[in-house]
mmCIF file of C-alpha atoms in Angstrom:
data_model
loop_
_atom_site.group_PDB
_atom_site.id
_atom_site.type_symbol
_atom_site.label_atom_id
_atom_site.label_comp_id
_atom_site.label_asym_id
_atom_site.label_seq_id
_atom_site.Cartn_x
_atom_site.Cartn_y
_atom_site.Cartn_z
ATOM 1 C CA MET A 302 30.856 -6.106 -17.749
ATOM 2 C CA ASN A 303 32.713 -3.563 -15.618
ATOM 3 C CA ILE A 304 32.931 0.000 -16.938
ATOM 4 C CA ASP A 305 35.699 2.130 -15.436
ATOM 5 C CA ALA A 306 34.898 5.470 -13.791
ATOM 6 C CA THR A 307 36.416 7.569 -16.616
ATOM 7 C CA SER A 308 34.288 5.819 -19.244
ATOM 8 C CA VAL A 309 31.170 6.188 -17.083
ATOM 9 C CA ARG A 310 31.825 9.937 -16.949
ATOM 10 C CA ASN A 311 32.746 10.359 -20.629
ATOM 11 C CA LEU A 312 29.822 8.265 -21.880
ATOM 12 C CA GLU A 313 27.478 10.326 -19.638
ATOM 13 C CA ILE A 314 25.864 7.152 -18.303
ATOM 14 C CA ILE A 315 24.831 8.555 -14.895
ATOM 15 C CA GLU A 316 25.601 12.299 -14.966
ATOM 16 C CA PRO A 317 25.955 14.704 -17.912
ATOM 17 C CA LEU A 318 29.550 15.705 -18.595
ATOM 18 C CA HIS A 319 29.186 19.443 -18.022
ATOM 19 C CA SER A 320 26.596 19.394 -15.212
ATOM 20 C CA ALA A 321 28.392 22.233 -13.373
ATOM 21 C CA LEU A 322 28.242 24.365 -16.517
ATOM 22 C CA TRP A 323 24.676 23.539 -17.608
ATOM 23 C CA GLY A 324 23.067 23.361 -14.155
ATOM 24 C CA THR A 325 20.636 20.815 -12.695
ATOM 25 C CA SER A 326 18.042 21.245 -15.493
ATOM 26 C CA ASN A 327 20.516 19.436 -17.751
ATOM 27 C CA LYS A 328 20.226 16.148 -15.776
ATOM 28 C CA LYS A 329 17.901 14.614 -18.352
ATOM 29 C CA ARG A 330 20.825 14.540 -20.795
ATOM 30 C CA SER A 331 22.374 11.480 -19.122
ATOM 31 C CA LEU A 332 21.346 7.935 -20.117
ATOM 32 C CA PHE A 333 20.281 7.068 -16.554
ATOM 33 C CA HIS A 334 17.949 10.073 -16.206
ATOM 34 C CA MET A 335 16.404 9.488 -19.632
ATOM 35 C CA LEU A 336 15.554 5.890 -18.707
ATOM 36 C CA LYS A 337 14.515 6.604 -15.112
ATOM 37 C CA THR A 338 10.743 6.100 -15.031
ATOM 38 C CA THR A 339 10.958 3.688 -12.100
ATOM 39 C CA LYS A 340 8.146 3.510 -9.538
ATOM 40 C CA THR A 341 10.236 2.428 -6.524
ATOM 41 C CA ILE A 342 13.587 3.372 -4.985
ATOM 42 C CA GLY A 343 14.735 -0.259 -5.327
ATOM 43 C CA GLY A 344 13.967 -0.104 -9.050
ATOM 44 C CA THR A 345 16.027 3.093 -9.419
ATOM 45 C CA ARG A 346 19.009 1.448 -7.716
ATOM 46 C CA LEU A 347 18.678 -1.672 -9.871
ATOM 47 C CA LEU A 348 18.539 0.398 -13.081
ATOM 48 C CA ARG A 349 21.659 2.341 -12.045
ATOM 49 C CA ALA A 350 23.517 -0.890 -11.174
ATOM 50 C CA ASN A 351 22.567 -2.484 -14.518
ATOM 51 C CA LEU A 352 23.829 0.546 -16.458
ATOM 52 C CA LEU A 353 27.144 0.609 -14.581
ATOM 53 C CA GLN A 354 27.643 -3.173 -14.883
ATOM 54 C CA PRO A 355 25.720 -4.366 -17.958
ATOM 55 C CA LEU A 356 25.032 -8.082 -18.330
ATOM 56 C CA LYS A 357 27.056 -10.245 -20.745
ATOM 57 C CA ASP A 358 25.188 -13.518 -20.166
ATOM 58 C CA ILE A 359 23.149 -14.155 -23.357
ATOM 59 C CA GLU A 360 20.643 -16.485 -21.636
ATOM 60 C CA THR A 361 19.759 -13.905 -18.945
ATOM 61 C CA ILE A 362 19.547 -11.096 -21.543
ATOM 62 C CA ASN A 363 17.131 -13.188 -23.648
ATOM 63 C CA THR A 364 15.062 -14.035 -20.548
ATOM 64 C CA ARG A 365 14.704 -10.298 -19.882
ATOM 65 C CA LEU A 366 13.812 -9.593 -23.517
ATOM 66 C CA ASP A 367 11.089 -12.292 -23.400
ATOM 67 C CA CYS A 368 9.683 -10.524 -20.341
ATOM 68 C CA LEU A 369 9.868 -7.174 -22.187
ATOM 69 C CA ASP A 370 8.066 -8.680 -25.235
ATOM 70 C CA GLU A 371 5.223 -9.873 -23.012
ATOM 71 C CA LEU A 372 4.900 -6.485 -21.294
ATOM 72 C CA MET A 373 4.866 -4.708 -24.682
ATOM 73 C CA SER A 374 2.195 -6.992 -26.148
ATOM 74 C CA ASN A 375 -0.021 -7.340 -23.044
ATOM 75 C CA GLU A 376 -1.364 -3.932 -21.992
ATOM 76 C CA GLN A 377 -3.377 -5.356 -19.093
ATOM 77 C CA LEU A 378 -0.240 -6.898 -17.594
ATOM 78 C CA PHE A 379 1.855 -3.761 -18.170
ATOM 79 C CA PHE A 380 -0.599 -1.288 -16.604
ATOM 80 C CA GLY A 381 -1.529 -3.767 -13.858
ATOM 81 C CA LEU A 382 2.129 -4.030 -12.784
ATOM 82 C CA SER A 383 2.522 -0.254 -12.970
ATOM 83 C CA GLN A 384 -0.535 0.186 -10.722
ATOM 84 C CA PHE A 385 0.766 -2.414 -8.236
ATOM 85 C CA LEU A 386 4.148 -0.679 -7.945
ATOM 86 C CA ARG A 387 2.368 2.599 -7.160
ATOM 87 C CA LYS A 388 0.608 0.957 -4.214
ATOM 88 C CA PHE A 389 3.830 -0.703 -3.066
ATOM 89 C CA PRO A 390 5.703 1.468 -0.496
ATOM 90 C CA LYS A 391 8.774 3.167 -1.925
ATOM 91 C CA GLU A 392 10.827 2.622 1.252
ATOM 92 C CA THR A 393 10.520 -1.198 1.416
ATOM 93 C CA ASP A 394 14.337 -1.557 1.229
ATOM 94 C CA ARG A 395 14.625 0.405 4.485
ATOM 95 C CA VAL A 396 12.265 -2.055 6.206
ATOM 96 C CA LEU A 397 14.359 -5.043 5.176
ATOM 97 C CA CYS A 398 17.500 -3.372 6.570
ATOM 98 C CA HIS A 399 15.673 -2.579 9.831
ATOM 99 C CA PHE A 400 14.691 -6.201 10.454
ATOM 100 C CA CYS A 401 18.114 -7.559 9.433
ATOM 101 C CA PHE A 402 19.866 -5.619 12.201
ATOM 102 C CA LYS A 403 17.444 -6.098 15.086
ATOM 103 C CA PRO A 404 18.864 -7.124 18.499
ATOM 104 C CA LYS A 405 17.945 -10.704 19.367
ATOM 105 C CA LYS A 406 16.958 -9.988 22.968
ATOM 106 C CA VAL A 407 14.591 -7.293 24.217
ATOM 107 C CA THR A 408 15.751 -5.638 27.436
ATOM 108 C CA SER A 409 14.195 -3.127 29.843
ATOM 109 C CA LYS A 410 15.996 -0.367 27.869
ATOM 110 C CA VAL A 411 12.862 -0.268 25.685
ATOM 111 C CA LEU A 412 11.184 1.750 28.451
ATOM 112 C CA ASP A 413 13.793 4.566 28.376
ATOM 113 C CA VAL A 414 12.354 7.969 27.427
ATOM 114 C CA ASP A 415 15.090 8.455 24.792
ATOM 115 C CA ASN A 416 13.949 5.253 23.151
ATOM 116 C CA ALA A 417 10.763 6.799 21.674
ATOM 117 C CA LYS A 418 12.504 7.598 18.354
ATOM 118 C CA LYS A 419 13.728 3.994 17.980
ATOM 119 C CA SER A 420 10.237 2.744 18.870
ATOM 120 C CA GLN A 421 8.783 5.069 16.215
ATOM 121 C CA THR A 422 11.137 3.602 13.583
ATOM 122 C CA LEU A 423 10.046 0.058 14.462
ATOM 123 C CA ILE A 424 6.329 0.980 14.265
ATOM 124 C CA SER A 425 6.901 2.753 10.944
ATOM 125 C CA SER A 426 8.735 -0.332 9.598
ATOM 126 C CA ILE A 427 5.924 -2.703 10.674
ATOM 127 C CA ILE A 428 3.321 -0.425 9.025
ATOM 128 C CA LEU A 429 5.438 -0.313 5.834
ATOM 129 C CA LEU A 430 5.741 -4.113 5.894
ATOM 130 C CA LYS A 431 1.966 -4.449 6.371
ATOM 131 C CA THR A 432 1.305 -2.032 3.464
ATOM 132 C CA ALA A 433 3.676 -4.045 1.228
ATOM 133 C CA LEU A 434 2.087 -7.387 2.181
ATOM 134 C CA ASP A 435 -1.424 -5.956 1.697
ATOM 135 C CA ALA A 436 -0.463 -5.085 -1.897
ATOM 136 C CA LEU A 437 0.675 -8.661 -2.731
ATOM 137 C CA PRO A 438 -2.817 -10.027 -3.634
ATOM 138 C CA LEU A 439 -2.972 -7.359 -6.364
ATOM 139 C CA LEU A 440 0.406 -8.578 -7.698
ATOM 140 C CA ALA A 441 -0.884 -12.176 -7.670
ATOM 141 C CA LYS A 442 -3.955 -11.114 -9.673
ATOM 142 C CA VAL A 443 -1.783 -9.257 -12.226
ATOM 143 C CA LEU A 444 0.869 -11.995 -12.676
ATOM 144 C CA LYS A 445 -1.421 -15.056 -12.545
ATOM 145 C CA ASP A 446 -1.464 -15.593 -16.329
ATOM 146 C CA ALA A 447 2.055 -14.290 -17.091
ATOM 147 C CA GLN A 448 3.867 -16.541 -19.595
ATOM 148 C CA SER A 449 7.489 -15.295 -19.603
ATOM 149 C CA PHE A 450 9.924 -17.192 -17.344
ATOM 150 C CA LEU A 451 10.913 -14.119 -15.304
ATOM 151 C CA LEU A 452 7.363 -13.013 -14.424
ATOM 152 C CA ALA A 453 6.093 -16.568 -13.910
ATOM 153 C CA ASN A 454 9.027 -17.156 -11.543
ATOM 154 C CA ILE A 455 8.121 -14.032 -9.512
ATOM 155 C CA TYR A 456 4.541 -15.336 -9.286
ATOM 156 C CA ARG A 457 5.746 -18.719 -7.966
ATOM 157 C CA SER A 458 8.384 -17.375 -5.529
ATOM 158 C CA VAL A 459 6.440 -14.357 -4.196
ATOM 159 C CA CYS A 460 2.705 -14.731 -4.757
ATOM 160 C CA GLU A 461 2.502 -18.432 -3.915
ATOM 161 C CA ASN A 462 4.918 -18.200 -0.971
ATOM 162 C CA GLU A 463 2.939 -19.132 2.162
ATOM 163 C CA LYS A 464 5.418 -17.332 4.443
ATOM 164 C CA TYR A 465 4.176 -13.917 3.269
ATOM 165 C CA ALA A 466 0.572 -14.894 4.012
ATOM 166 C CA SER A 467 1.526 -16.109 7.508
ATOM 167 C CA ILE A 468 3.483 -12.892 8.276
ATOM 168 C CA ARG A 469 0.482 -10.863 7.078
ATOM 169 C CA LYS A 470 -1.862 -12.936 9.289
ATOM 170 C CA ARG A 471 0.438 -12.482 12.316
ATOM 171 C CA ILE A 472 0.614 -8.714 11.777
ATOM 172 C CA GLY A 473 -3.186 -8.634 11.381
ATOM 173 C CA GLU A 474 -3.611 -10.116 14.878
ATOM 174 C CA VAL A 475 -1.961 -7.066 16.484
ATOM 175 C CA ILE A 476 -2.002 -4.184 13.970
ATOM 176 C CA ASP A 477 -5.279 -2.433 13.133
ATOM 177 C CA GLU A 478 -6.349 -3.287 9.576
ATOM 178 C CA ASP A 479 -7.096 0.365 8.670
ATOM 179 C CA VAL A 480 -3.558 1.544 9.472
ATOM 180 C CA LEU A 481 -1.618 2.578 6.371
ATOM 181 C CA HIS A 482 1.814 4.068 5.731
ATOM 182 C CA ALA A 483 1.565 7.899 5.605
ATOM 183 C CA ARG A 484 4.085 10.627 4.724
ATOM 184 C CA VAL A 485 2.209 13.674 6.113
ATOM 185 C CA PRO A 486 3.881 14.224 9.554
ATOM 186 C CA PHE A 487 0.810 14.499 11.836
ATOM 187 C CA VAL A 488 -1.107 11.773 9.948
ATOM 188 C CA ALA A 489 1.971 9.510 10.295
ATOM 189 C CA ARG A 490 2.217 10.297 14.047
ATOM 190 C CA THR A 491 -1.491 9.481 14.559
ATOM 191 C CA GLN A 492 -1.252 6.258 12.513
ATOM 192 C CA GLN A 493 1.757 5.161 14.590
ATOM 193 C CA CYS A 494 0.012 5.929 17.902
ATOM 194 C CA PHE A 495 -3.074 3.947 16.830
ATOM 195 C CA ALA A 496 -1.253 1.121 15.007
ATOM 196 C CA ILE A 497 -2.013 -1.512 17.680
ATOM 197 C CA LYS A 498 -5.591 -2.736 18.087
ATOM 198 C CA GLY A 499 -7.449 -1.394 21.142
ATOM 199 C CA GLY A 500 -7.662 -3.511 24.282
ATOM 200 C CA ILE A 501 -4.291 -5.252 23.861
ATOM 201 C CA ASP A 502 -2.402 -2.972 26.295
ATOM 202 C CA GLY A 503 -4.194 -0.914 29.001
ATOM 203 C CA LEU A 504 -1.343 1.587 29.447
ATOM 204 C CA LEU A 505 -1.267 2.171 25.688
ATOM 205 C CA ASP A 506 -5.006 2.920 25.688
ATOM 206 C CA ILE A 507 -4.493 5.528 28.471
ATOM 207 C CA ALA A 508 -1.594 7.160 26.562
ATOM 208 C CA ARG A 509 -3.785 7.299 23.436
ATOM 209 C CA ARG A 510 -6.555 9.041 25.345
ATOM 210 C CA SER A 511 -4.051 11.669 26.525
ATOM 211 C CA PHE A 512 -2.750 12.056 22.936
ATOM 212 C CA CYS A 513 -6.317 12.583 21.612
ATOM 213 C CA ASP A 514 -7.207 15.045 24.394
ATOM 214 C CA THR A 515 -4.124 17.214 23.785
ATOM 215 C CA SER A 516 -4.580 17.084 19.968
ATOM 216 C CA GLU A 517 -8.217 18.191 20.405
ATOM 217 C CA ALA A 518 -7.175 20.942 22.861
ATOM 218 C CA VAL A 519 -4.689 22.284 20.273
ATOM 219 C CA HIS A 520 -7.401 22.530 17.600
ATOM 220 C CA ASN A 521 -9.852 24.136 20.059
ATOM 221 C CA LEU A 522 -7.163 26.698 20.953
ATOM 222 C CA ALA A 523 -6.674 27.547 17.253
ATOM 223 C CA ASN A 524 -10.461 28.044 16.889
ATOM 224 C CA LYS A 525 -10.409 30.333 19.945
ATOM 225 C CA TYR A 526 -7.680 32.493 18.374
ATOM 226 C CA ARG A 527 -9.603 32.646 15.082
ATOM 227 C CA GLU A 528 -12.746 33.926 16.789
ATOM 228 C CA GLU A 529 -11.307 36.180 19.523
ATOM 229 C CA LEU A 530 -8.578 37.814 17.436
ATOM 230 C CA LYS A 531 -10.630 38.004 14.203
ATOM 231 C CA LEU A 532 -8.147 35.828 12.265
ATOM 232 C CA PRO A 533 -10.378 33.586 10.082
ATOM 233 C CA ASN A 534 -7.451 32.442 7.873
ATOM 234 C CA LEU A 535 -5.250 31.314 10.766
ATOM 235 C CA LYS A 536 -3.874 27.842 9.993
ATOM 236 C CA LEU A 537 -2.411 25.188 12.281
ATOM 237 C CA PRO A 538 0.451 23.399 10.471
ATOM 238 C CA PHE A 539 2.514 20.644 12.075
ATOM 239 C CA ASN A 540 6.094 19.436 11.673
ATOM 240 C CA ASN A 541 8.115 16.845 13.586
ATOM 241 C CA ARG A 542 10.661 19.367 14.882
ATOM 242 C CA GLN A 543 8.421 21.953 16.556
ATOM 243 C CA GLY A 544 5.022 20.246 16.632
ATOM 244 C CA PHE A 545 1.969 22.477 16.031
ATOM 245 C CA TYR A 546 2.497 26.164 15.217
ATOM 246 C CA LEU A 547 0.333 29.045 13.923
ATOM 247 C CA SER A 548 0.456 30.429 10.386
ATOM 248 C CA ILE A 549 -1.230 33.816 9.795
ATOM 249 C CA PRO A 550 -1.372 35.641 6.398
ATOM 250 C CA HIS A 551 0.267 39.108 6.445
ATOM 251 C CA LYS A 552 -2.878 40.722 5.009
ATOM 252 C CA ASP A 553 -4.950 39.615 8.029
ATOM 253 C CA ILE A 554 -2.742 41.424 10.558
ATOM 254 C CA GLN A 555 -3.830 44.978 11.300
ATOM 255 C CA GLY A 556 -1.052 46.865 13.108
ATOM 256 C CA LYS A 557 1.032 44.892 15.603
ATOM 257 C CA LEU A 558 0.544 41.259 16.601
ATOM 258 C CA PRO A 559 -0.830 40.758 20.146
ATOM 259 C CA SER A 560 1.870 40.151 22.775
ATOM 260 C CA THR A 561 0.552 36.593 23.354
ATOM 261 C CA PHE A 562 2.296 35.498 20.152
ATOM 262 C CA ILE A 563 5.922 34.372 20.558
ATOM 263 C CA GLN A 564 8.661 32.987 18.256
ATOM 264 C CA VAL A 565 7.390 35.192 15.420
ATOM 265 C CA VAL A 566 9.057 34.441 12.044
ATOM 266 C CA LYS A 567 8.227 35.837 8.590
ATOM 267 C CA HIS A 568 7.709 33.089 6.030
ATOM 268 C CA GLY A 569 6.758 34.270 2.525
ATOM 269 C CA ASN A 570 3.285 35.863 2.687
ATOM 270 C CA ASN A 571 2.642 34.403 6.144
ATOM 271 C CA ILE A 572 3.857 34.847 9.693
ATOM 272 C CA HIS A 573 4.689 31.695 11.675
ATOM 273 C CA CYS A 574 4.416 31.940 15.451
ATOM 274 C CA SER A 575 3.349 30.198 18.659
ATOM 275 C CA THR A 576 1.962 31.036 22.121
ATOM 276 C CA LEU A 577 2.885 29.823 25.608
ATOM 277 C CA GLU A 578 -0.400 27.903 25.791
ATOM 278 C CA LEU A 579 0.258 26.173 22.451
ATOM 279 C CA ALA A 580 3.874 25.389 23.441
ATOM 280 C CA SER A 581 2.609 23.765 26.670
ATOM 281 C CA LEU A 582 0.074 21.636 24.760
ATOM 282 C CA ASN A 583 2.788 20.646 22.246
ATOM 283 C CA VAL A 584 4.993 19.320 25.066
ATOM 284 C CA ARG A 585 2.087 17.281 26.501
ATOM 285 C CA ASN A 586 1.094 15.992 23.052
ATOM 286 C CA LYS A 587 4.671 14.932 22.232
ATOM 287 C CA SER A 588 5.036 13.246 25.619
ATOM 288 C CA ALA A 589 1.767 11.289 25.119
ATOM 289 C CA ALA A 590 2.870 10.263 21.609
ATOM 290 C CA GLY A 591 6.262 9.123 23.002
ATOM 291 C CA GLU A 592 4.485 6.985 25.619
ATOM 292 C CA CYS A 593 2.315 5.507 22.828
ATOM 293 C CA TYR A 594 5.424 4.622 20.786
ATOM 294 C CA ILE A 595 7.151 2.880 23.709
ATOM 295 C CA ARG A 596 4.048 0.872 24.726
ATOM 296 C CA THR A 597 3.455 -0.012 21.050
ATOM 297 C CA GLU A 598 7.033 -1.301 20.699
ATOM 298 C CA ILE A 599 6.562 -3.551 23.740
ATOM 299 C CA CYS A 600 3.394 -5.005 22.133
ATOM 300 C CA LEU A 601 5.161 -5.467 18.786
ATOM 301 C CA GLU A 602 8.179 -7.184 20.331
#
């Protein structure tokens, strides 16, 4: 059933009617936000689509209700599925899009320096795919005894599909089994640099050594500043835009900051800054990571 835009607005299906007046805290007043307890982004999109275009087909509605009855009466199944969806990567949709639009032929352009970002996206997608496939045995365990048509059909089409097992096996030949999808920037960068098993590509192993050496040098430098400048609470955060930088609490700074500190910015109760030495190490670390990404892409292709 199609619902026109005016009705969607007046019935407050997706957004509350007076959101500008009430503010963002009022979001829960719409039907969509009251029902939104989804565990994945794909689930959120599906819920939204089903509210905007509700089903009219009685057979499909009853099939869904049978599935709902089973989930309501079988706690083990309900909580098992909920636990599986937590382990399942939220961004799986993005991975599917990535592989749908891949060029058929790999050219020497892969080796371009500007290509590191594209290489990083491919590595991230492969790691996401691996994480999703690694979670499938848990889904199989949960759905094995499901009775309703909908859940039993998912078990047959997904859990018993040999293609998923063969993709997982193929990934396992190249990707290290301990590599997992991570959201923390530096952890994600490290996971991507070390995604491929050691010994597959000599140039990749050299780039990794350089990446480790510069990462270690950065942490040693931070320790040096802590000891020499009497700054025990100095922290070393990382973000993708500027790499490593220094964070020092205001209360720890007596008088003026030493002239070695540059790019000084006040940030809440802390001061964020860098030094020429740290900036130099950041450049080398980023360059080594970029080389790792490009060599990793060549192995993955």
